[in-house]
Amino acid sequence: MKYFRLVWKNVFRKKTRAFLTMGSIILVMVLIVVLVSLLDALSGESASGSLSGSRVVVQHATGLANFMPLGYRQKIEQIPGVVAVAPEIWFGGTYIDQRPENFFGQLSTDPEVWPLINADVEIPSDQIKTWQLERDAFIAGAQLIDRYHWKLGDRIHVQGSYVQTDLDLVLRGIYKGRDESNIFFHNKYLENTWAGRSGQTGVFFMRVKSPEDVPRVTDTINKMFENSDAPVKAMPEKEFTLQFLEMMGNVKLLVRSIALIVLFTVVLIVANTMAMSARERITEIAVIRALGFRRAQVLGIVLSEALLLSLLAGLAGVAFSYPFTAFLVEGMKRSPVAMFAYNFRVAPQTVLVAMAAAVLIGTLAGFVPAIRSSRVSIVDGLRQVV
Amino acid sequence: MSQAQIRIDGVSKVYHRDAIEIPVLNDISFIVESGDFLALMGPSGSGKTTLLNLMAGLDKPTSGRIFVGDREVSAMREAELARWRADHVGFVFQLYNLIPVLTAFENVELPLLLTRLGKKERREHVKTALSIVGLADRMEHYPRQLSGGQEQRVAIARAIVADPAILVADEPTGDLDAKSADEILDLMRRLSGEFRKTIVMVTHDPKAAAVARRMVHLDKGVLTPAGAREMAELRGVQP
């Protein structure tokens, strides 16, 4: 600690250079925090829903484009550990127009079991009862309420696309807490469409007793229908969500690659700054070595300078990343990827990752200049000015 | 034998630049007694600074031995030498070589960071050293806020703050005006007389050399016998 003042003053010896270098680290820190948080959100690691790990989705083995017989529901319900099963169809209609900001999920479901499967969302019980009683009722996530300023009792019209019917629905409930960018309406509403008539459904959305039951139940379901006309693929909810992203390619790999590239770039920038700073101080380093500072102490001081610079910038970067992430979340809530916005937050472990990255930047960037400084020959260093 | 007696015993130094050997010192032997004030004179390239560096433990001789007190400085390992310098040697350079981002106080405090002294004790030592050089009122000034003479006095305070037995000064007045140079030489004389420091000073300046008690003259890496005569001439007496 007694060298801290020396280290601190050396770091800010050239303020413009120090602040520009810190600026580059801050930008990288913000980027790392946002990217890691995004990866978490995509992976559902920060999912706030306490039951997220207990939910399972069953779809046709060949993909979401194919439907499954509704009759599977009774068989699935018989499996030990299954709490409730709801057949759901992705309606995919158009509300107002086809602009992306007017995109949101429209899902038919069974209102009788939906509250059991989604017991971790907040919705008043009287609203649930009304929804269950009225065939044309729907419930909507709070984010959609904010977006469209809907009020209970409002009617909306959704034009069908691949399901050849339109929806005329009345808002009876508002839920909060998990993926607030969807509406849910009665399966009965689709009874007269081809899907309803043929006894088909897009997916089964279900809940099991505990996350430990998930592997067994999914395995049982997959085996149960593997030799049928419509084999299925049962998977945890998280995996189901991620497959949408996989449709866009390996997003995780892309995100990680970007993070690594910017990290490497900033290491080079900081290393260059530290090397310049150390080169300019060869005589000073020779002087303190003459005074009795050992090589290891010089190495420690120069390395500490790089670490201090990186840590200060890392802290600032993490601080800046909170409002930036909040800004992004607001933007995402109004986009087609709104379902990820609710998991998108800066988790404590992400802050640790960012600070570890800051330490890594400081160590890598400071190592070579520190080694070089510690090897400065006293006689040669002093000769530079004499 | 005093702790600060410096004994140079058959020291030679050869530098290597690529394949070329450059002999700088050739079989030098002499003794600097404890409390002595020695001026090292000679033309440029005669090996004065090299000899000073060897005596201060900044460099090692190619051959020969250097003793300070009963310890052979020329045989010490690097880390040991660093510790020895911190304990026994104070340095004064021609261009002062203060750290520009540190205040006068912090510059003087630097050698004490290598000791076990606490913050309060360090503060007392620094104040004492700056008082000796007459700059107690400039503790919080940065080098850029001081004149050349004041900077050199801060450098002297830094050299004496850990109370080393030996002071080495390389052209301490070389970059100063006459008045400042006189002040520095007065200070050096006081450090020798009042504080009994063993001082070895490289200088080109006959006036500076006259302050010393003894002079060694180097020419092309060897000692010349002119030392005593020149000393007497400088002091205005017949040899």
CSV table of N, CA, C and O in Angstrom, one decimal, chain B residues 39 41 189 201 203 205-213 215 231 234-235:
chain,number,residue,atom,x,y,z
B,39,ALA,N,37.0,14.3,-4.6
B,39,ALA,CA,36.6,14.8,-5.9
B,39,ALA,C,37.2,13.9,-7.0
B,39,ALA,O,38.4,13.6,-6.9
B,41,MET,N,38.1,13.8,-10.7
B,41,MET,CA,38.2,14.7,-11.9
B,41,MET,C,38.8,14.0,-13.0
B,41,MET,O,39.4,13.0,-12.9
B,189,ARG,N,29.6,20.5,1.5
B,189,ARG,CA,30.7,20.7,2.5
B,189,ARG,C,30.1,20.5,3.9
B,189,ARG,O,30.8,19.9,4.8
B,201,MET,N,32.6,12.7,-5.3
B,201,MET,CA,31.9,13.6,-6.2
B,201,MET,C,32.6,13.7,-7.5
B,201,MET,O,33.8,14.0,-7.6
B,203,THR,N,33.3,15.6,-10.8
B,203,THR,CA,33.1,17.0,-11.3
B,203,THR,C,34.1,17.4,-12.4
B,203,THR,O,35.2,16.9,-12.4
B,205,ASP,N,34.3,20.7,-12.6
B,205,ASP,CA,34.4,22.1,-12.2
B,205,ASP,C,35.5,22.2,-11.1
B,205,ASP,O,35.4,21.7,-10.0
B,206,PRO,N,36.6,22.9,-11.4
B,206,PRO,CA,37.7,23.0,-10.4
B,206,PRO,C,37.2,23.7,-9.1
B,206,PRO,O,37.7,23.3,-8.0
B,207,LYS,N,36.2,24.6,-9.2
B,207,LYS,CA,35.7,25.2,-8.1
B,207,LYS,C,35.0,24.2,-7.2
B,207,LYS,O,35.1,24.3,-5.9
B,208,ALA,N,34.3,23.3,-7.8
B,208,ALA,CA,33.6,22.3,-7.0
B,208,ALA,C,34.6,21.3,-6.4
B,208,ALA,O,34.5,21.0,-5.2
B,209,ALA,N,35.6,21.0,-7.2
B,209,ALA,CA,36.6,20.1,-6.7
B,209,ALA,C,37.4,20.7,-5.5
B,209,ALA,O,37.8,19.9,-4.6
B,210,ALA,N,37.5,22.0,-5.5
B,210,ALA,CA,38.2,22.6,-4.4
B,210,ALA,C,37.5,22.5,-3.0
B,210,ALA,O,38.1,22.6,-2.0
B,211,VAL,N,36.2,22.2,-3.1
B,211,VAL,CA,35.5,22.0,-1.9
B,211,VAL,C,35.8,20.7,-1.2
B,211,VAL,O,35.8,20.5,0.0
B,212,ALA,N,36.3,19.7,-2.0
B,212,ALA,CA,36.6,18.4,-1.5
B,212,ALA,C,37.9,18.4,-0.7
B,212,ALA,O,38.7,19.3,-0.9
B,213,ARG,N,38.1,17.4,0.1
B,213,ARG,CA,39.4,17.3,0.8
B,213,ARG,C,40.5,16.7,0.0
B,213,ARG,O,41.6,16.9,0.2
B,215,MET,N,41.5,14.8,-4.0
B,215,MET,CA,41.1,14.7,-5.4
B,215,MET,C,41.8,13.5,-6.0
B,215,MET,O,43.0,13.2,-5.7
B,231,MET,N,45.2,19.7,-6.4
B,231,MET,CA,44.4,20.1,-5.2
B,231,MET,C,45.0,21.3,-4.5
B,231,MET,O,44.3,22.3,-4.2
B,234,LEU,N,44.4,24.4,-6.6
B,234,LEU,CA,43.0,24.8,-6.5
B,234,LEU,C,42.7,25.6,-5.2
B,234,LEU,O,42.0,26.5,-5.2
B,235,ARG,N,43.5,25.2,-4.2
B,235,ARG,CA,43.2,25.9,-2.9
B,235,ARG,C,44.2,27.1,-2.7
B,235,ARG,O,44.2,27.7,-1.7
